GROMACS .gro file of C-alpha atoms in nm:
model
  426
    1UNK     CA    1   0.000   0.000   0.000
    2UNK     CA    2   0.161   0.346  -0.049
    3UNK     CA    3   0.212   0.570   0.251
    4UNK     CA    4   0.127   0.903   0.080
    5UNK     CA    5  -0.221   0.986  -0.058
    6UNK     CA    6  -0.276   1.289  -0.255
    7UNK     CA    7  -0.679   1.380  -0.195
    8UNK     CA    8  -0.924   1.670  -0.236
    9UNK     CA    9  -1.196   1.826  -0.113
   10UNK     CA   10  -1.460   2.020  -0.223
   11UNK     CA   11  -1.820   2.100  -0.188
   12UNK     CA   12  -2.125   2.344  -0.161
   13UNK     CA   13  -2.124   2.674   0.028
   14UNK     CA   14  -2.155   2.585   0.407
   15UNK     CA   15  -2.135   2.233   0.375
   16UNK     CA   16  -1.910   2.266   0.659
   17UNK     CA   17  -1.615   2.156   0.425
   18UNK     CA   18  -1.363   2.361   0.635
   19UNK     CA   19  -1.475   2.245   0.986
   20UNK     CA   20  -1.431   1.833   0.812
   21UNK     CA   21  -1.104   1.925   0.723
   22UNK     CA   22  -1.034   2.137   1.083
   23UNK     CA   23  -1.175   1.792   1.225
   24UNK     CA   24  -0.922   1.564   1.018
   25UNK     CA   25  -0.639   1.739   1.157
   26UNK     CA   26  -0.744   1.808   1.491
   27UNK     CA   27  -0.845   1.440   1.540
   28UNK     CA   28  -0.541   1.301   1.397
   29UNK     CA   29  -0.300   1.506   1.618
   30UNK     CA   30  -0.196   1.789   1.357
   31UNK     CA   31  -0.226   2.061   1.480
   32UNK     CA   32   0.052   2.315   1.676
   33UNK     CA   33  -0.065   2.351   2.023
   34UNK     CA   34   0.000   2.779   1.956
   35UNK     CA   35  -0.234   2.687   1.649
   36UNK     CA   36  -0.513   2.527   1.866
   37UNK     CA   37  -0.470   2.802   2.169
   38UNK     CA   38  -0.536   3.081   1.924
   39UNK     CA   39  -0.820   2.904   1.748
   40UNK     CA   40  -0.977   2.854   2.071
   41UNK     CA   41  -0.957   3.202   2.189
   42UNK     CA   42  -1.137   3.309   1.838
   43UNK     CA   43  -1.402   3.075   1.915
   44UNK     CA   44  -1.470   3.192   2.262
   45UNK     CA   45  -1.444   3.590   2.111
   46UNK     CA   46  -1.715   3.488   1.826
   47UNK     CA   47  -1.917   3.358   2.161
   48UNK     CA   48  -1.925   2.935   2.111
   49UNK     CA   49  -1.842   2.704   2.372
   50UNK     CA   50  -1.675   2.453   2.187
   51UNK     CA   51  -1.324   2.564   1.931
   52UNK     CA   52  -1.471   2.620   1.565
   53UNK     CA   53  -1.201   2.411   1.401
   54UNK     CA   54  -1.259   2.573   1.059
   55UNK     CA   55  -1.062   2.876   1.168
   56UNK     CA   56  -0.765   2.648   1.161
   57UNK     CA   57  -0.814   2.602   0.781
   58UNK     CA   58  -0.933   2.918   0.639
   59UNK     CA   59  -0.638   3.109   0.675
   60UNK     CA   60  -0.706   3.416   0.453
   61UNK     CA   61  -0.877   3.710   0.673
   62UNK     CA   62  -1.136   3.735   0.401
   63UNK     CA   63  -1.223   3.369   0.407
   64UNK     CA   64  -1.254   3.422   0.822
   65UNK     CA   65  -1.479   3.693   0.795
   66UNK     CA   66  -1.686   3.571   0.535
   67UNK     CA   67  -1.670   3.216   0.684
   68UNK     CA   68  -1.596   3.081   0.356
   69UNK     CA   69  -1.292   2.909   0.116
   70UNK     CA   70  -1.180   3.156  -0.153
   71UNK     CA   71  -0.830   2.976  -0.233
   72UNK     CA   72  -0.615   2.626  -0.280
   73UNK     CA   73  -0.480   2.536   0.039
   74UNK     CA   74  -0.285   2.267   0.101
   75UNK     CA   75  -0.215   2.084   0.449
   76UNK     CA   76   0.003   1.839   0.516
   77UNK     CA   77  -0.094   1.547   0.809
   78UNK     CA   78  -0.008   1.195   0.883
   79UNK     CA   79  -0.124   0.875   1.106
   80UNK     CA   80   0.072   0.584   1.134
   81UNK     CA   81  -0.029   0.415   0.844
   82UNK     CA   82   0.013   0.682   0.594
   83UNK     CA   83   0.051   1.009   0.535
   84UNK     CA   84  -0.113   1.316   0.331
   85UNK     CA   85  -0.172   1.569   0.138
   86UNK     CA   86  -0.459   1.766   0.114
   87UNK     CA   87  -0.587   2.008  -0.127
   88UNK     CA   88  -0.861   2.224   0.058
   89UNK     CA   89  -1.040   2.401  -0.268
   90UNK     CA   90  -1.367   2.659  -0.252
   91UNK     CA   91  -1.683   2.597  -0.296
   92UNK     CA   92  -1.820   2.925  -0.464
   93UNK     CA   93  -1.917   2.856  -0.828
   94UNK     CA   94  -1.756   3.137  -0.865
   95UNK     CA   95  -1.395   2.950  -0.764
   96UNK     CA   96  -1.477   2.637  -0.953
   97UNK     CA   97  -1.123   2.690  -1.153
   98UNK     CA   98  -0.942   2.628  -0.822
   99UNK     CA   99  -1.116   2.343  -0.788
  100UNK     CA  100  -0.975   2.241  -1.081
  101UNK     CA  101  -0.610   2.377  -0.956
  102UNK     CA  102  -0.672   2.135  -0.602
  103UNK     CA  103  -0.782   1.841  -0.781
  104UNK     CA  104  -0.537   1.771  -1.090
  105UNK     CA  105  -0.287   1.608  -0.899
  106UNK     CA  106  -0.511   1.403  -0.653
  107UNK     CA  107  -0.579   1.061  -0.621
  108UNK     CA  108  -0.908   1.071  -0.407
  109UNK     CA  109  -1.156   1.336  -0.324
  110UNK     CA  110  -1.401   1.410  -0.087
  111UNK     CA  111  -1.693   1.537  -0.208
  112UNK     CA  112  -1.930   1.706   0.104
  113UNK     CA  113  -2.290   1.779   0.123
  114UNK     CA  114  -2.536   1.912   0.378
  115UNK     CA  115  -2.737   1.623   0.474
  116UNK     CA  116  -3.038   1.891   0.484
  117UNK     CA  117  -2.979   1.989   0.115
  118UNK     CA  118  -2.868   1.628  -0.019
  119UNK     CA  119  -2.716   1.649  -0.377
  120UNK     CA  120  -2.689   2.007  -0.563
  121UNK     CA  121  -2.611   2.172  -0.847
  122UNK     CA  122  -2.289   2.252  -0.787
  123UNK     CA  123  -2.234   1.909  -0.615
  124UNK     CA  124  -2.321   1.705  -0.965
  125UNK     CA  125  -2.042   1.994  -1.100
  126UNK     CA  126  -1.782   1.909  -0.899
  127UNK     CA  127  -1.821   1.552  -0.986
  128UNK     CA  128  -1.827   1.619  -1.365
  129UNK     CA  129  -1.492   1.805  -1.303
  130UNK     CA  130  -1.346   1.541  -1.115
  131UNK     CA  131  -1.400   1.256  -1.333
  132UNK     CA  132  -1.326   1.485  -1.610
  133UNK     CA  133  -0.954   1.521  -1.475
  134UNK     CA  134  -0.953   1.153  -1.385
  135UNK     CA  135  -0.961   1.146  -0.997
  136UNK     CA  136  -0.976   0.760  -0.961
  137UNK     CA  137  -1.187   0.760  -0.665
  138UNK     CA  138  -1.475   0.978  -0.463
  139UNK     CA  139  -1.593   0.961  -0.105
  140UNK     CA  140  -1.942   1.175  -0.019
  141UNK     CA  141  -1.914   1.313   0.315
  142UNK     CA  142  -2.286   1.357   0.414
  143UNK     CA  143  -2.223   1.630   0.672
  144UNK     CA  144  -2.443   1.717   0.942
  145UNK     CA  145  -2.623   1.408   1.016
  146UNK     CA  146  -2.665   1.556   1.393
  147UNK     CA  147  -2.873   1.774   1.241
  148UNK     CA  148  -3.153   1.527   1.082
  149UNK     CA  149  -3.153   1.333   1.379
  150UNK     CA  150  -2.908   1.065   1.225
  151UNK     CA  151  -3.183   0.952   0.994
  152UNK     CA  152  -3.072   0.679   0.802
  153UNK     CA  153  -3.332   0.629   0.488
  154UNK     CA  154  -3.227   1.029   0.444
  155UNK     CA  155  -2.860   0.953   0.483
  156UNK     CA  156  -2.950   0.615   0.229
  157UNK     CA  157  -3.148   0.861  -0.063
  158UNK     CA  158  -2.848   1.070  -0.047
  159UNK     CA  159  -2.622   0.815  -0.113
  160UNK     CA  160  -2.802   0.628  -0.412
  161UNK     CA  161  -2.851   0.935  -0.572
  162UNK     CA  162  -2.474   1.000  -0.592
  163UNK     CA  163  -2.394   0.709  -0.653
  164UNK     CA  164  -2.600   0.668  -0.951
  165UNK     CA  165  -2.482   1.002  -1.037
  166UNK     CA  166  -2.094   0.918  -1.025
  167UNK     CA  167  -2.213   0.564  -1.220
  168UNK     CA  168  -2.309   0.768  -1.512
  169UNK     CA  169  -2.015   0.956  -1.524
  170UNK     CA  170  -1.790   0.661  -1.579
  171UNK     CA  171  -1.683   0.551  -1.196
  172UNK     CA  172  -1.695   0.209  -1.068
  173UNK     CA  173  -1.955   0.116  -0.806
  174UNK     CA  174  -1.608   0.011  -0.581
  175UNK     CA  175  -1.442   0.323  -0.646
  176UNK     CA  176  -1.733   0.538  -0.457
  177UNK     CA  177  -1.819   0.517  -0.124
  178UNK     CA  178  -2.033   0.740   0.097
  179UNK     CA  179  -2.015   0.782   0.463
  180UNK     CA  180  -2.239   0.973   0.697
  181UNK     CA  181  -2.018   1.264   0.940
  182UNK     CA  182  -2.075   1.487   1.156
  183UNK     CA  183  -1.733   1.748   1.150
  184UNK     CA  184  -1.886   1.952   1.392
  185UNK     CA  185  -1.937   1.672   1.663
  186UNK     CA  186  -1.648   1.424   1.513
  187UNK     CA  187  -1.901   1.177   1.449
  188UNK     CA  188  -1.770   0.881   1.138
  189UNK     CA  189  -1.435   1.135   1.089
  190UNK     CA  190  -1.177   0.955   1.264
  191UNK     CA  191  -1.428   0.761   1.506
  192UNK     CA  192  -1.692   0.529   1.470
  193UNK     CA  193  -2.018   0.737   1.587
  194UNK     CA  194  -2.227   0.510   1.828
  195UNK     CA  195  -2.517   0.774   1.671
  196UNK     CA  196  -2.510   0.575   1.327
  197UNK     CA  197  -2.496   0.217   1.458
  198UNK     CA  198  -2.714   0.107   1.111
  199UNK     CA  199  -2.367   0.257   0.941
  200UNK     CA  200  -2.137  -0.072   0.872
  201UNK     CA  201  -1.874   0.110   0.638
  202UNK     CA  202  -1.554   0.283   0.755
  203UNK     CA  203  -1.455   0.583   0.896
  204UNK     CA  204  -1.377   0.836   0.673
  205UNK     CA  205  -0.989   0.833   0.840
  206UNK     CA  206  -1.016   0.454   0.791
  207UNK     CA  207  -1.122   0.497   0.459
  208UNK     CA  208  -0.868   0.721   0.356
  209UNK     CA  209  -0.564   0.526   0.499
  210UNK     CA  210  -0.682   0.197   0.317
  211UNK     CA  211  -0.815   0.284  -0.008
  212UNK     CA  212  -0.585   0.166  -0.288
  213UNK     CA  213  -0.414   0.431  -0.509
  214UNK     CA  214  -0.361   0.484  -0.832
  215UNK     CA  215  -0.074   0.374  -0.979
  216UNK     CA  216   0.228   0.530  -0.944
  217UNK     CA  217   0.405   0.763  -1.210
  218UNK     CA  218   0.689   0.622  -1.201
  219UNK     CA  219   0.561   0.333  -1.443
  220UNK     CA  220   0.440   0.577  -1.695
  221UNK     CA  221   0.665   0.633  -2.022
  222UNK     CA  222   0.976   0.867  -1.924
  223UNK     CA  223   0.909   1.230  -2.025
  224UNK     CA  224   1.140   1.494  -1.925
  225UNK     CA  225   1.072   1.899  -2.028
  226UNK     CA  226   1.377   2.057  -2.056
  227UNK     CA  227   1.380   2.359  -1.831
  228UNK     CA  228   1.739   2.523  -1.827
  229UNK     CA  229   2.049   2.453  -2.043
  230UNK     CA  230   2.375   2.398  -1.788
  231UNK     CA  231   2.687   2.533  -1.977
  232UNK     CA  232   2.939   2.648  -1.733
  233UNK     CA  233   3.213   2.681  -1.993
  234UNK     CA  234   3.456   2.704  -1.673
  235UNK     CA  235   3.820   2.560  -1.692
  236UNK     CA  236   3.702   2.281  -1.425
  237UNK     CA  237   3.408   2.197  -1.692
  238UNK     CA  238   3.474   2.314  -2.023
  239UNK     CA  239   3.250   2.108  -2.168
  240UNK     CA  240   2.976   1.990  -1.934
  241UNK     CA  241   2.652   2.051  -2.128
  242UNK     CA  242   2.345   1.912  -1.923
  243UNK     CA  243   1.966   1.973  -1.920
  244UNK     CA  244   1.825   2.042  -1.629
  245UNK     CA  245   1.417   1.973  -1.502
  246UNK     CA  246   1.174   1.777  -1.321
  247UNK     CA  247   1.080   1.445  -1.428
  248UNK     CA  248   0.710   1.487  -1.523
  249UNK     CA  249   0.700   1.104  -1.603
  250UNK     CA  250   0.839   0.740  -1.594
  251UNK     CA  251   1.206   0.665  -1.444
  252UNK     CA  252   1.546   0.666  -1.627
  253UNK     CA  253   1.858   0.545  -1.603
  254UNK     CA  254   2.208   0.578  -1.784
  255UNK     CA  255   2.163   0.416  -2.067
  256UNK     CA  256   1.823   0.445  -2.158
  257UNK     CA  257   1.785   0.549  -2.526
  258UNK     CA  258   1.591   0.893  -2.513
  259UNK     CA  259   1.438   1.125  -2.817
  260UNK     CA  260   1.432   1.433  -2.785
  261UNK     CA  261   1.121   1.621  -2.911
  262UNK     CA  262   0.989   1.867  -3.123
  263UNK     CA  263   1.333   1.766  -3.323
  264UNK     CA  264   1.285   1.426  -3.299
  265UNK     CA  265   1.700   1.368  -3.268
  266UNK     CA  266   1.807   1.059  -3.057
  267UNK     CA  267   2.055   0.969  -2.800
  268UNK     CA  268   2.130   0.761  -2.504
  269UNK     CA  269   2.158   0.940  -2.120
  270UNK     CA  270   2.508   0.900  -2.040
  271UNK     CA  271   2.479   1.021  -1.675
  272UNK     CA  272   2.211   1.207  -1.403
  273UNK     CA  273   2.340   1.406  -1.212
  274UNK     CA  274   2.176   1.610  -0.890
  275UNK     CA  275   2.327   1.848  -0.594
  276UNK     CA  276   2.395   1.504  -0.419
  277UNK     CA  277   2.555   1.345  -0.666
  278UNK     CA  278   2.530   1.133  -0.945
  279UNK     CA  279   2.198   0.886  -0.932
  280UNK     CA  280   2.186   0.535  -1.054
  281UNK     CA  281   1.829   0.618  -1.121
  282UNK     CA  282   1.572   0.849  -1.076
  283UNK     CA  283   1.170   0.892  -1.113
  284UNK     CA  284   0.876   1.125  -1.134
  285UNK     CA  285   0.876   1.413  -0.921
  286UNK     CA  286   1.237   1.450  -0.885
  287UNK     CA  287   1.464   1.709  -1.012
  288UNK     CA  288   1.752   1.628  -1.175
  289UNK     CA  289   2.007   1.726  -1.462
  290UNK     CA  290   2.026   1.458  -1.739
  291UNK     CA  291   2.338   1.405  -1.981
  292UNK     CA  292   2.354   1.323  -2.283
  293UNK     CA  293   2.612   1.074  -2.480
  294UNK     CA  294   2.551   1.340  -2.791
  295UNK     CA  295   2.575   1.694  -2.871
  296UNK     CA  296   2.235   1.788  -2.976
  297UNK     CA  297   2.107   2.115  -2.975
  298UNK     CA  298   1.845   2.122  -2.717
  299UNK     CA  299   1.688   2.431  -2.511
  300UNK     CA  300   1.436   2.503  -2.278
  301UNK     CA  301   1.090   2.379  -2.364
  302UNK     CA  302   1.223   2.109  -2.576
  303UNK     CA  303   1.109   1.732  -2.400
  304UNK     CA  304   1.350   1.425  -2.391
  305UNK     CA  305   1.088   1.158  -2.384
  306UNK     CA  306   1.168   0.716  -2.374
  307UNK     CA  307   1.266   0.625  -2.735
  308UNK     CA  308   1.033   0.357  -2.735
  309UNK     CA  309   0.743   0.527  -2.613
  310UNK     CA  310   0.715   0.822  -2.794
  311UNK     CA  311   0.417   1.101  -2.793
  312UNK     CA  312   0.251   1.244  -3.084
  313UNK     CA  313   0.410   1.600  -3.207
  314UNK     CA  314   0.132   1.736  -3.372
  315UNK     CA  315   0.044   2.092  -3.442
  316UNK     CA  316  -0.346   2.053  -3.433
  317UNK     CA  317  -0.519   1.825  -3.125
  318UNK     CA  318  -0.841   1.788  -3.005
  319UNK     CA  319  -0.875   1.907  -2.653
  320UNK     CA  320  -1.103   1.947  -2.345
  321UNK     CA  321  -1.104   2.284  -2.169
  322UNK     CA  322  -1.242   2.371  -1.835
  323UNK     CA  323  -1.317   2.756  -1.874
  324UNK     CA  324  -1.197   2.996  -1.631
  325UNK     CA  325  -1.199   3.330  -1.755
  326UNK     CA  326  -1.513   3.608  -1.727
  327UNK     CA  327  -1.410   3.674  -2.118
  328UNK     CA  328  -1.611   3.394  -2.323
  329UNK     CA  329  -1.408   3.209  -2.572
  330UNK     CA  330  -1.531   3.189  -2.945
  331UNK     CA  331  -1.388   3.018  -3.218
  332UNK     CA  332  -1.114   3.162  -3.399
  333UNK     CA  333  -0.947   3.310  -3.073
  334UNK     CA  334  -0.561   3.331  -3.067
  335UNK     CA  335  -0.452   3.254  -2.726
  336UNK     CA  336  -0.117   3.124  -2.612
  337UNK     CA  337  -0.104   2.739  -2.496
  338UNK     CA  338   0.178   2.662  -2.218
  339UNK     CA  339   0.250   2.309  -2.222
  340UNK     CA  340   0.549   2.171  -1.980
  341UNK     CA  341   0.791   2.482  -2.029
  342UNK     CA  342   0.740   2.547  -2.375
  343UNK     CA  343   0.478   2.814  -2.462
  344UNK     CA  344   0.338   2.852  -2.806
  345UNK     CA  345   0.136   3.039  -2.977
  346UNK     CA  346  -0.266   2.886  -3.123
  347UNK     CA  347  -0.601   2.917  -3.283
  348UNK     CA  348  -0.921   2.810  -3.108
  349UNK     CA  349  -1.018   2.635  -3.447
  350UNK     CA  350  -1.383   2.487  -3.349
  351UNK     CA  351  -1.568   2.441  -3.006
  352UNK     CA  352  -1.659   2.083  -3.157
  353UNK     CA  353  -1.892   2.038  -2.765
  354UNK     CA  354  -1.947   2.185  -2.416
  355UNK     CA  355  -2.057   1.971  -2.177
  356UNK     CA  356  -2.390   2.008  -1.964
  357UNK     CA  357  -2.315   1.845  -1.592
  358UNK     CA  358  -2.629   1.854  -1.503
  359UNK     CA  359  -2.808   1.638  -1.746
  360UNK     CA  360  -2.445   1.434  -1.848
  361UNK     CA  361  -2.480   1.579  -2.219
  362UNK     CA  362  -2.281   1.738  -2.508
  363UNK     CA  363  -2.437   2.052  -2.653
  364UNK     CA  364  -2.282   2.020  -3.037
  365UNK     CA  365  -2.102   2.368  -3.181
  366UNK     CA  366  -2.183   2.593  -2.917
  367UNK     CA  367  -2.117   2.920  -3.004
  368UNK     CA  368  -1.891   2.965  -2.714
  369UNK     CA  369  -1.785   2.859  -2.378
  370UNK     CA  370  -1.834   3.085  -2.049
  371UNK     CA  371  -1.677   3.125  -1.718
  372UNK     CA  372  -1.673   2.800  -1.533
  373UNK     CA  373  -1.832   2.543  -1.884
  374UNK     CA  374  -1.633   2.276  -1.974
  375UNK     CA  375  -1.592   2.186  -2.363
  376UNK     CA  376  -1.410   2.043  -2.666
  377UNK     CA  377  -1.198   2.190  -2.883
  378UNK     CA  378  -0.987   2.190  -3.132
  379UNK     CA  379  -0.641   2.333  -3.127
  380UNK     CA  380  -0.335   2.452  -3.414
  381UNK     CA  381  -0.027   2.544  -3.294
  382UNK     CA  382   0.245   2.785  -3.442
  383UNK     CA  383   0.450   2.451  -3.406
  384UNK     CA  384   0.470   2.104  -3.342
  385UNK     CA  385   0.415   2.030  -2.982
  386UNK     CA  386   0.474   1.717  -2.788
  387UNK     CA  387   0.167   1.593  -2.633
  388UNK     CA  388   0.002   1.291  -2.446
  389UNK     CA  389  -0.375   1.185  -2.442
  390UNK     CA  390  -0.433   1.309  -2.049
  391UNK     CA  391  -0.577   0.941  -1.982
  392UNK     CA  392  -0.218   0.829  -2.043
  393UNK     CA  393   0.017   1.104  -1.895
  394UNK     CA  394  -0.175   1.346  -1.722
  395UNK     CA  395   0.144   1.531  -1.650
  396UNK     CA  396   0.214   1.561  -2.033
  397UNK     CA  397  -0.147   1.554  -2.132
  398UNK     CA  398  -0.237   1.883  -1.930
  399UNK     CA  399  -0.212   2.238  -2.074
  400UNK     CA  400  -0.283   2.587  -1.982
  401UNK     CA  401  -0.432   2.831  -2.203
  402UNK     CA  402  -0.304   3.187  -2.136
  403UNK     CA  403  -0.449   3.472  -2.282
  404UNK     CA  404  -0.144   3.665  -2.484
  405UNK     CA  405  -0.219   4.042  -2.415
  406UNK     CA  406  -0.276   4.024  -2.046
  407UNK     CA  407  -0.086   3.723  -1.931
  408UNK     CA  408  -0.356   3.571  -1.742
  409UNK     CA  409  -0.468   3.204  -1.731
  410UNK     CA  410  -0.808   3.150  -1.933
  411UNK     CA  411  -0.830   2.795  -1.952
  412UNK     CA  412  -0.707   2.459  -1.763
  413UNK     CA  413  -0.666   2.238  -2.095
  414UNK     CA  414  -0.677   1.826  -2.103
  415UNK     CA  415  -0.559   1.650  -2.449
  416UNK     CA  416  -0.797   1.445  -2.614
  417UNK     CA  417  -1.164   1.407  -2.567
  418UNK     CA  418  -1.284   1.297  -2.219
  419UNK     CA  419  -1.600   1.349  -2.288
  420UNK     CA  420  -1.640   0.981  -2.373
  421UNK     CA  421  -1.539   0.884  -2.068
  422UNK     CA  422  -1.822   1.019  -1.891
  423UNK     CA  423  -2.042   0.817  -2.066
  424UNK     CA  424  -2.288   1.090  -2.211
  425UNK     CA  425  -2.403   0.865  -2.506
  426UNK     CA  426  -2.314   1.163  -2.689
   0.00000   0.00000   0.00000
């Protein structure tokens, strides 16, 4: 089993998300004792009795007056069967594109809901997002069970009806599991409530340090974007030439015959070398600088990639984009796409679909997409680009679209069409 699980929340407005995740690390001993002291002397200054453990997560002074999440926070906490990371995202529609930010690296999420409201819009749009990035697995946290008496047939209508709702967009009935809480009184968080004794599942805790991951990056193809060019030219290396990065995919090794992409050139990786020293071997996630046996022109943006594993260079690609700007996008838009470190310029040829979460169905052509739809596209480049499907390399499947005269982000981009994953039957 691995011992680190990457996992997200997210949920409704006042769903109590923040106090479930105040809960988590309160109950599993991570929190500073300064950290709890101060909390506790905001709770008895806002006039409760007992600490309001969402003031340790919402950190920003705006999201503590307003009492809700406006960014991506991470937190780090452990037990001693595994350890975590946690991406605490908002629940505004307004902040769905952080959403999107907290969950594209996570492995789990934790969906919440107000057991007095049951499933909501922006609950079914969360979902859509999730299985649209590929999150292999989704807990519902039906929060506030205190507060309908622990019914269970509520607690049970809640949970077929999400269930049936993940079903249709393409999850597994194993991979979704629903569990009745109650952050505010710790009830099914990290122990067993004796208030839901018709509950049989696990804990959420439990849950979360048993579930099986997804599997790990390392056994992905190798793929390696180039982000600096070492040259020292000093007398004590006149000649070292080495490209330096993070490993976005796969492992490699001296010896390992490597391509190197949009040029297509080949060559073997005579040595890698870090601050430590020369490695042996090294995987995804880790920063290294790679040698090569040959003297190929390579610079920054460029992607050394496994020889036998290639992805497509293309210059046009279908694409899925989860909109995030206030400024619609319409077809024939130039916008900048940023792919690993290499940022090129490209026309928004067609919006071929955009995607309706509510009833799981693709509205043909649209005539564009607005803050917060997701849809399909299709893409040309200025120039060939390297680029994964995102069901095979999310890392290397995963774009951003930038818009070029202001700089900002517009669009969180997938490659290839996940649509069909979601089983829309369109």
């Amino acid at each position: 089993m691995s011992s680190l699980l990457r996992l997200a929340t997210a949920g409704s407005v006042d769903d109590g998300k923040s106090t479930l995740v105040g809960r988590l690390l309160y109950d599993t001993k991570s929190v500073l004792a300064d950290q709890l002291d101060a909390v506790q002397r905001a709770s008895v200054d806002k006039g409760l009795s007992t600490p309001d453990l969402s003031l340790l997560v919402d950190g920003l002074r705006s999201e503590r007056e307003q009492g809700i999440t406006i960014d991506v926070a991470y937190r780090y906490f452990a037990t001693p069967k595994r350890s975590f990371v946690l991406a605490d995202t908002p629940g505004h529609v307004q902040y769905t594109r952080n959403t999107v930010t907290g969950a594209s690296t996570a492995q789990l999420a934790v969906l919440l809901v107000d057991a007095r409201k049951g499933v909501v819009e922006q609950t079914r749009r969360h979902a859509a997002v999730l299985a649209l990035l590929g999150v292999p697995r989704l807990v519902l946290a039906v929060n506030k069970v205190d507060l309908i008496g622990y019914d269970s047939s509520a607690f049970s209508v809640i949970a077929k009806e999400f269930t049936a709702h993940a079903t249709s967009l393409g999850y597994a009935e194993g991979s979704v599991l629903a569990v009745p809480v109650s952050a505010l009184h710790g009830d099914n968080v990290a122990t067993r409530s004796e208030n839901t004794p018709w509950y049989q599942g696990p804990t959420l805790l439990e849950h979360l340090e048993t579930v099986p991951v997804a599997p790990d990056p390392h056994e992905a193809a190798f793929r390696f974007p180039v982000q600096y060019v070492i040259r020292p030219r000093t007398a004590e290396h006149p000649d070292y030439r080495g490209y330096a990065g993070q490993i976005a995919a796969g492992t490699v090794r001296p010896g390992d015959e490597v391509v190197v992409l949009p040029a297509g050139l080949r060559s073997t990786v005579e040595r890698i070398d870090t601050p430590g020293g020369p490695l042996d071997e090294a995987g995804a996630g880790t920063s290294v600088t790679v040698l090569l046996s040959d003297d190929i022109d390579i610079a920054r943006g460029d992607l050394i990639a496994s020889a036998s594993a290639p992805p497509t260079v293309t210059d046009e690609f279908g694409a899925t984009l989860c909109w995030l700007s206030a400024k619609a996008l319409k077809p024939g838009a130039r916008v900048l796409v940023k792919h690993g470190t290499r940022t090129v310029q490209a026309l928004v040829q067609e919006l071929t679909s955009r995607f309706d979460e509510q009833t799981l169905s693709t509205v043909p052509a649209p005539e564009s997409l607005e803050l917060n739809e997701i849809g399909a596209v299709t893409l040309r480049s200025s120039e060939p680009i390297p680029v994964d499907d995102y069901a095979d390399s999310p890392r290397t499947g995963a774009f951003l679209v930038i818009d070029p005269a202001s700089g900002d982000t517009l669009a969180a981009g997938l490659v290839g069409e996940r649509f069909a994953a979601l089983n829309t039957g369109a």
